[in-house]
């Protein structure tokens, strides 16, 4: 406890860390140098652990979107790692969680770009989760008045729901499609 804080303060005194309210931040130049010292397997493992940490943290963090802002770049890095690894199921799940943040904090354009990348991933995804993300993606595009893309995602959601006999969801999806058409 106290020993760790003393070490952190020493690093800050030597301009290797910066103290921010309630947290410590590694300077970008130091982070890049440290990252360069890792071999490929160490780097892969570090990125994997980072992605898992932020993927797990995301559902709790979105409850207070303003508190999520300081670490937003970490959530995006985690999502991009999942995309790069081709982990469609985890990326779909994390994107669906982050959609609320993108909407409430005005990150609609970035959210659209990230969701589009995730939805383009091949690989197995629970149909209900895919329908959920397609629904959320449709809403993101609708909010920015890209009605063609909003309609495309709504129609994809309807098709997946129909293929998997999700009759309870289809009514709300047809409602979404109707809202887009107005």
PDB file of C-alpha atoms in Angstrom:
ATOM      1  CA  UNK A   1       0.000   0.000   0.000  1.00  0.00           C
ATOM      2  CA  UNK A   2       2.176   2.853   1.304  1.00  0.00           C
ATOM      3  CA  UNK A   3       5.292   1.488  -0.380  1.00  0.00           C
ATOM      4  CA  UNK A   4       3.537   1.389  -3.766  1.00  0.00           C
ATOM      5  CA  UNK A   5       2.313   4.968  -3.362  1.00  0.00           C
ATOM      6  CA  UNK A   6       5.860   6.057  -2.483  1.00  0.00           C
ATOM      7  CA  UNK A   7       7.192   4.365  -5.636  1.00  0.00           C
ATOM      8  CA  UNK A   8       4.490   5.991  -7.736  1.00  0.00           C
ATOM      9  CA  UNK A   9       5.301   9.408  -6.256  1.00  0.00           C
ATOM     10  CA  UNK A  10       9.000   8.845  -6.991  1.00  0.00           C
ATOM     11  CA  UNK A  11       8.163   8.013 -10.597  1.00  0.00           C
ATOM     12  CA  UNK A  12       6.006  11.147 -10.803  1.00  0.00           C
ATOM     13  CA  UNK A  13       8.865  13.221  -9.333  1.00  0.00           C
ATOM     14  CA  UNK A  14      11.047  11.923 -12.185  1.00  0.00           C
ATOM     15  CA  UNK A  15       8.345  12.797 -14.772  1.00  0.00           C
ATOM     16  CA  UNK A  16       7.642   9.161 -15.617  1.00  0.00           C
ATOM     17  CA  UNK A  17       4.057   9.242 -14.337  1.00  0.00           C
ATOM     18  CA  UNK A  18       1.487  11.982 -13.993  1.00  0.00           C
ATOM     19  CA  UNK A  19      -0.870  12.182 -11.038  1.00  0.00           C
ATOM     20  CA  UNK A  20      -4.472  12.948 -11.855  1.00  0.00           C
ATOM     21  CA  UNK A  21      -7.394  13.177  -9.448  1.00  0.00           C
ATOM     22  CA  UNK A  22      -7.904   9.670  -8.096  1.00  0.00           C
ATOM     23  CA  UNK A  23      -5.493   7.989 -10.505  1.00  0.00           C
ATOM     24  CA  UNK A  24      -2.035   7.784 -12.040  1.00  0.00           C
ATOM     25  CA  UNK A  25      -1.350   8.091 -15.751  1.00  0.00           C
ATOM     26  CA  UNK A  26       1.711   6.808 -17.562  1.00  0.00           C
ATOM     27  CA  UNK A  27       3.112   9.349 -19.970  1.00  0.00           C
ATOM     28  CA  UNK A  28       2.630   8.316 -23.594  1.00  0.00           C
ATOM     29  CA  UNK A  29       6.355   8.386 -24.397  1.00  0.00           C
ATOM     30  CA  UNK A  30       7.092   6.113 -21.430  1.00  0.00           C
ATOM     31  CA  UNK A  31       4.250   3.755 -22.356  1.00  0.00           C
ATOM     32  CA  UNK A  32       5.547   3.478 -25.923  1.00  0.00           C
ATOM     33  CA  UNK A  33       9.091   2.809 -24.697  1.00  0.00           C
ATOM     34  CA  UNK A  34       7.915   0.147 -22.233  1.00  0.00           C
ATOM     35  CA  UNK A  35       5.771  -1.451 -24.896  1.00  0.00           C
ATOM     36  CA  UNK A  36       8.797  -1.611 -27.184  1.00  0.00           C
ATOM     37  CA  UNK A  37      10.669  -3.604 -24.546  1.00  0.00           C
ATOM     38  CA  UNK A  38       8.136  -6.457 -24.661  1.00  0.00           C
ATOM     39  CA  UNK A  39       8.573  -9.425 -26.953  1.00  0.00           C
ATOM     40  CA  UNK A  40       5.688 -10.388 -29.224  1.00  0.00           C
ATOM     41  CA  UNK A  41       4.177 -12.907 -26.791  1.00  0.00           C
ATOM     42  CA  UNK A  42       4.400 -10.512 -23.822  1.00  0.00           C
ATOM     43  CA  UNK A  43       2.788  -7.764 -25.893  1.00  0.00           C
ATOM     44  CA  UNK A  44      -0.012 -10.088 -27.040  1.00  0.00           C
ATOM     45  CA  UNK A  45      -0.650 -11.191 -23.480  1.00  0.00           C
ATOM     46  CA  UNK A  46      -0.668  -7.601 -22.175  1.00  0.00           C
ATOM     47  CA  UNK A  47      -3.152  -6.515 -24.858  1.00  0.00           C
ATOM     48  CA  UNK A  48      -5.308  -9.566 -24.225  1.00  0.00           C
ATOM     49  CA  UNK A  49      -5.440  -8.855 -20.478  1.00  0.00           C
ATOM     50  CA  UNK A  50      -6.115  -5.170 -21.118  1.00  0.00           C
ATOM     51  CA  UNK A  51      -9.001  -6.022 -23.452  1.00  0.00           C
ATOM     52  CA  UNK A  52     -10.463  -8.534 -21.004  1.00  0.00           C
ATOM     53  CA  UNK A  53     -10.259  -6.052 -18.130  1.00  0.00           C
ATOM     54  CA  UNK A  54     -12.085  -3.293 -20.014  1.00  0.00           C
ATOM     55  CA  UNK A  55     -14.565  -5.708 -21.599  1.00  0.00           C
ATOM     56  CA  UNK A  56     -15.478  -6.929 -18.119  1.00  0.00           C
ATOM     57  CA  UNK A  57     -15.554  -3.408 -16.675  1.00  0.00           C
ATOM     58  CA  UNK A  58     -17.710  -1.897 -19.446  1.00  0.00           C
ATOM     59  CA  UNK A  59     -21.150  -3.038 -18.202  1.00  0.00           C
ATOM     60  CA  UNK A  60     -20.543  -1.407 -14.806  1.00  0.00           C
ATOM     61  CA  UNK A  61     -18.863   1.692 -16.232  1.00  0.00           C
ATOM     62  CA  UNK A  62     -21.656   2.661 -18.611  1.00  0.00           C
ATOM     63  CA  UNK A  63     -23.935   3.175 -15.615  1.00  0.00           C
ATOM     64  CA  UNK A  64     -22.015   6.437 -15.109  1.00  0.00           C
ATOM     65  CA  UNK A  65     -20.915   7.541 -18.596  1.00  0.00           C
ATOM     66  CA  UNK A  66     -19.179  10.706 -17.359  1.00  0.00           C
ATOM     67  CA  UNK A  67     -16.915   8.590 -15.142  1.00  0.00           C
ATOM     68  CA  UNK A  68     -16.076   6.477 -18.181  1.00  0.00           C
ATOM     69  CA  UNK A  69     -14.711   9.424 -20.171  1.00  0.00           C
ATOM     70  CA  UNK A  70     -11.147   9.411 -18.722  1.00  0.00           C
ATOM     71  CA  UNK A  71     -10.698   5.769 -19.769  1.00  0.00           C
ATOM     72  CA  UNK A  72     -12.657   5.921 -22.993  1.00  0.00           C
ATOM     73  CA  UNK A  73      -9.542   5.340 -25.113  1.00  0.00           C
ATOM     74  CA  UNK A  74      -8.930   2.123 -23.144  1.00  0.00           C
ATOM     75  CA  UNK A  75     -12.433   0.849 -23.935  1.00  0.00           C
ATOM     76  CA  UNK A  76     -11.926   1.593 -27.625  1.00  0.00           C
ATOM     77  CA  UNK A  77      -8.483  -0.070 -27.582  1.00  0.00           C
ATOM     78  CA  UNK A  78     -10.034  -3.142 -25.953  1.00  0.00           C
ATOM     79  CA  UNK A  79     -12.803  -3.260 -28.551  1.00  0.00           C
ATOM     80  CA  UNK A  80     -10.317  -2.850 -31.403  1.00  0.00           C
ATOM     81  CA  UNK A  81      -8.218  -5.679 -29.956  1.00  0.00           C
ATOM     82  CA  UNK A  82     -11.277  -7.946 -29.962  1.00  0.00           C
ATOM     83  CA  UNK A  83     -11.926  -6.944 -33.582  1.00  0.00           C
ATOM     84  CA  UNK A  84      -8.291  -7.572 -34.544  1.00  0.00           C
ATOM     85  CA  UNK A  85      -8.470 -11.013 -32.917  1.00  0.00           C
ATOM     86  CA  UNK A  86     -11.667 -11.786 -34.805  1.00  0.00           C
ATOM     87  CA  UNK A  87     -13.561 -12.429 -31.567  1.00  0.00           C
ATOM     88  CA  UNK A  88     -16.966 -11.563 -32.991  1.00  0.00           C
ATOM     89  CA  UNK A  89     -18.966 -12.717 -29.967  1.00  0.00           C
ATOM     90  CA  UNK A  90     -16.987 -10.644 -27.446  1.00  0.00           C
ATOM     91  CA  UNK A  91     -16.845  -7.634 -29.797  1.00  0.00           C
ATOM     92  CA  UNK A  92     -20.617  -7.743 -30.382  1.00  0.00           C
ATOM     93  CA  UNK A  93     -21.241  -7.949 -26.653  1.00  0.00           C
ATOM     94  CA  UNK A  94     -18.876  -5.071 -25.829  1.00  0.00           C
ATOM     95  CA  UNK A  95     -20.212  -2.880 -28.656  1.00  0.00           C
ATOM     96  CA  UNK A  96     -23.767  -3.359 -27.440  1.00  0.00           C
ATOM     97  CA  UNK A  97     -22.649  -2.270 -23.982  1.00  0.00           C
ATOM     98  CA  UNK A  98     -20.805   0.810 -25.279  1.00  0.00           C
ATOM     99  CA  UNK A  99     -23.719   1.994 -27.438  1.00  0.00           C
ATOM    100  CA  UNK A 100     -25.323   3.758 -24.469  1.00  0.00           C
ATOM    101  CA  UNK A 101     -22.080   5.664 -23.878  1.00  0.00           C
ATOM    102  CA  UNK A 102     -21.823   6.667 -27.544  1.00  0.00           C
ATOM    103  CA  UNK A 103     -25.395   7.938 -27.515  1.00  0.00           C
ATOM    104  CA  UNK A 104     -25.304   9.836 -24.225  1.00  0.00           C
ATOM    105  CA  UNK A 105     -21.859  11.359 -24.674  1.00  0.00           C
ATOM    106  CA  UNK A 106     -22.223  12.381 -28.331  1.00  0.00           C
ATOM    107  CA  UNK A 107     -19.808   9.841 -29.819  1.00  0.00           C
ATOM    108  CA  UNK A 108     -22.338   8.830 -32.478  1.00  0.00           C
ATOM    109  CA  UNK A 109     -19.997   8.957 -35.464  1.00  0.00           C
ATOM    110  CA  UNK A 110     -17.266   6.973 -33.725  1.00  0.00           C
ATOM    111  CA  UNK A 111     -19.872   4.547 -32.423  1.00  0.00           C
ATOM    112  CA  UNK A 112     -21.198   4.045 -35.936  1.00  0.00           C
ATOM    113  CA  UNK A 113     -17.734   3.307 -37.292  1.00  0.00           C
ATOM    114  CA  UNK A 114     -16.914   0.849 -34.510  1.00  0.00           C
ATOM    115  CA  UNK A 115     -20.269  -0.941 -34.648  1.00  0.00           C
ATOM    116  CA  UNK A 116     -19.983  -1.290 -38.425  1.00  0.00           C
ATOM    117  CA  UNK A 117     -16.561  -2.915 -38.034  1.00  0.00           C
ATOM    118  CA  UNK A 118     -17.887  -5.285 -35.394  1.00  0.00           C
ATOM    119  CA  UNK A 119     -20.947  -6.281 -37.400  1.00  0.00           C
ATOM    120  CA  UNK A 120     -18.707  -7.062 -40.383  1.00  0.00           C
ATOM    121  CA  UNK A 121     -16.743  -9.654 -38.382  1.00  0.00           C
ATOM    122  CA  UNK A 122     -17.291 -13.244 -39.427  1.00  0.00           C
ATOM    123  CA  UNK A 123     -17.700 -15.829 -36.736  1.00  0.00           C
ATOM    124  CA  UNK A 124     -20.311 -17.277 -34.460  1.00  0.00           C
ATOM    125  CA  UNK A 125     -22.410 -14.843 -32.434  1.00  0.00           C
ATOM    126  CA  UNK A 126     -25.474 -15.606 -30.365  1.00  0.00           C
ATOM    127  CA  UNK A 127     -28.421 -14.606 -32.607  1.00  0.00           C
ATOM    128  CA  UNK A 128     -30.113 -12.624 -29.827  1.00  0.00           C
ATOM    129  CA  UNK A 129     -26.915 -10.623 -29.271  1.00  0.00           C
ATOM    130  CA  UNK A 130     -26.529  -9.994 -33.009  1.00  0.00           C
ATOM    131  CA  UNK A 131     -30.154  -8.819 -33.249  1.00  0.00           C
ATOM    132  CA  UNK A 132     -29.608  -6.556 -30.245  1.00  0.00           C
ATOM    133  CA  UNK A 133     -26.500  -4.939 -31.765  1.00  0.00           C
ATOM    134  CA  UNK A 134     -28.159  -4.573 -35.176  1.00  0.00           C
ATOM    135  CA  UNK A 135     -31.058  -2.829 -33.439  1.00  0.00           C
ATOM    136  CA  UNK A 136     -28.678  -0.525 -31.560  1.00  0.00           C
ATOM    137  CA  UNK A 137     -26.647   0.143 -34.719  1.00  0.00           C
ATOM    138  CA  UNK A 138     -29.811   1.050 -36.578  1.00  0.00           C
ATOM    139  CA  UNK A 139     -30.639   3.557 -33.860  1.00  0.00           C
ATOM    140  CA  UNK A 140     -27.132   5.087 -33.982  1.00  0.00           C
ATOM    141  CA  UNK A 141     -27.422   5.635 -37.719  1.00  0.00           C
ATOM    142  CA  UNK A 142     -31.002   6.902 -37.403  1.00  0.00           C
ATOM    143  CA  UNK A 143     -29.891   9.503 -34.858  1.00  0.00           C
ATOM    144  CA  UNK A 144     -27.398  10.902 -37.352  1.00  0.00           C
ATOM    145  CA  UNK A 145     -30.017  10.868 -40.121  1.00  0.00           C
ATOM    146  CA  UNK A 146     -28.322   8.141 -42.144  1.00  0.00           C
ATOM    147  CA  UNK A 147     -31.670   6.532 -42.818  1.00  0.00           C
ATOM    148  CA  UNK A 148     -30.390   4.164 -45.508  1.00  0.00           C
ATOM    149  CA  UNK A 149     -27.875   2.515 -43.138  1.00  0.00           C
ATOM    150  CA  UNK A 150     -30.400   2.573 -40.286  1.00  0.00           C
ATOM    151  CA  UNK A 151     -32.899   0.737 -42.501  1.00  0.00           C
ATOM    152  CA  UNK A 152     -30.222  -1.744 -43.646  1.00  0.00           C
ATOM    153  CA  UNK A 153     -29.359  -2.707 -40.053  1.00  0.00           C
ATOM    154  CA  UNK A 154     -33.025  -2.862 -39.007  1.00  0.00           C
ATOM    155  CA  UNK A 155     -33.776  -5.181 -41.934  1.00  0.00           C
ATOM    156  CA  UNK A 156     -30.799  -7.379 -41.049  1.00  0.00           C
ATOM    157  CA  UNK A 157     -32.065  -7.582 -37.459  1.00  0.00           C
ATOM    158  CA  UNK A 158     -35.528  -8.582 -38.705  1.00  0.00           C
ATOM    159  CA  UNK A 159     -34.013 -11.274 -40.947  1.00  0.00           C
ATOM    160  CA  UNK A 160     -31.918 -12.768 -38.133  1.00  0.00           C
ATOM    161  CA  UNK A 161     -34.891 -12.652 -35.764  1.00  0.00           C
ATOM    162  CA  UNK A 162     -37.080 -14.393 -38.352  1.00  0.00           C
ATOM    163  CA  UNK A 163     -34.428 -17.055 -39.050  1.00  0.00           C
ATOM    164  CA  UNK A 164     -34.270 -17.872 -35.339  1.00  0.00           C
ATOM    165  CA  UNK A 165     -38.008 -17.562 -34.672  1.00  0.00           C
ATOM    166  CA  UNK A 166     -37.632 -14.624 -32.278  1.00  0.00           C
ATOM    167  CA  UNK A 167     -41.248 -13.565 -32.647  1.00  0.00           C
ATOM    168  CA  UNK A 168     -41.249 -11.452 -29.477  1.00  0.00           C
ATOM    169  CA  UNK A 169     -38.454  -9.256 -30.820  1.00  0.00           C
ATOM    170  CA  UNK A 170     -39.818  -8.880 -34.325  1.00  0.00           C
ATOM    171  CA  UNK A 171     -42.625  -6.501 -33.309  1.00  0.00           C
ATOM    172  CA  UNK A 172     -40.188  -3.972 -31.838  1.00  0.00           C
ATOM    173  CA  UNK A 173     -37.942  -4.333 -34.890  1.00  0.00           C
ATOM    174  CA  UNK A 174     -40.840  -3.608 -37.243  1.00  0.00           C
ATOM    175  CA  UNK A 175     -41.587  -0.584 -35.051  1.00  0.00           C
ATOM    176  CA  UNK A 176     -37.961   0.502 -35.479  1.00  0.00           C
ATOM    177  CA  UNK A 177     -38.244   0.060 -39.243  1.00  0.00           C
ATOM    178  CA  UNK A 178     -41.439   2.122 -39.242  1.00  0.00           C
ATOM    179  CA  UNK A 179     -39.763   4.899 -37.248  1.00  0.00           C
ATOM    180  CA  UNK A 180     -36.936   5.034 -39.776  1.00  0.00           C
ATOM    181  CA  UNK A 181     -39.416   5.345 -42.637  1.00  0.00           C
ATOM    182  CA  UNK A 182     -41.105   8.410 -41.149  1.00  0.00           C
TER     183      UNK A 182
END
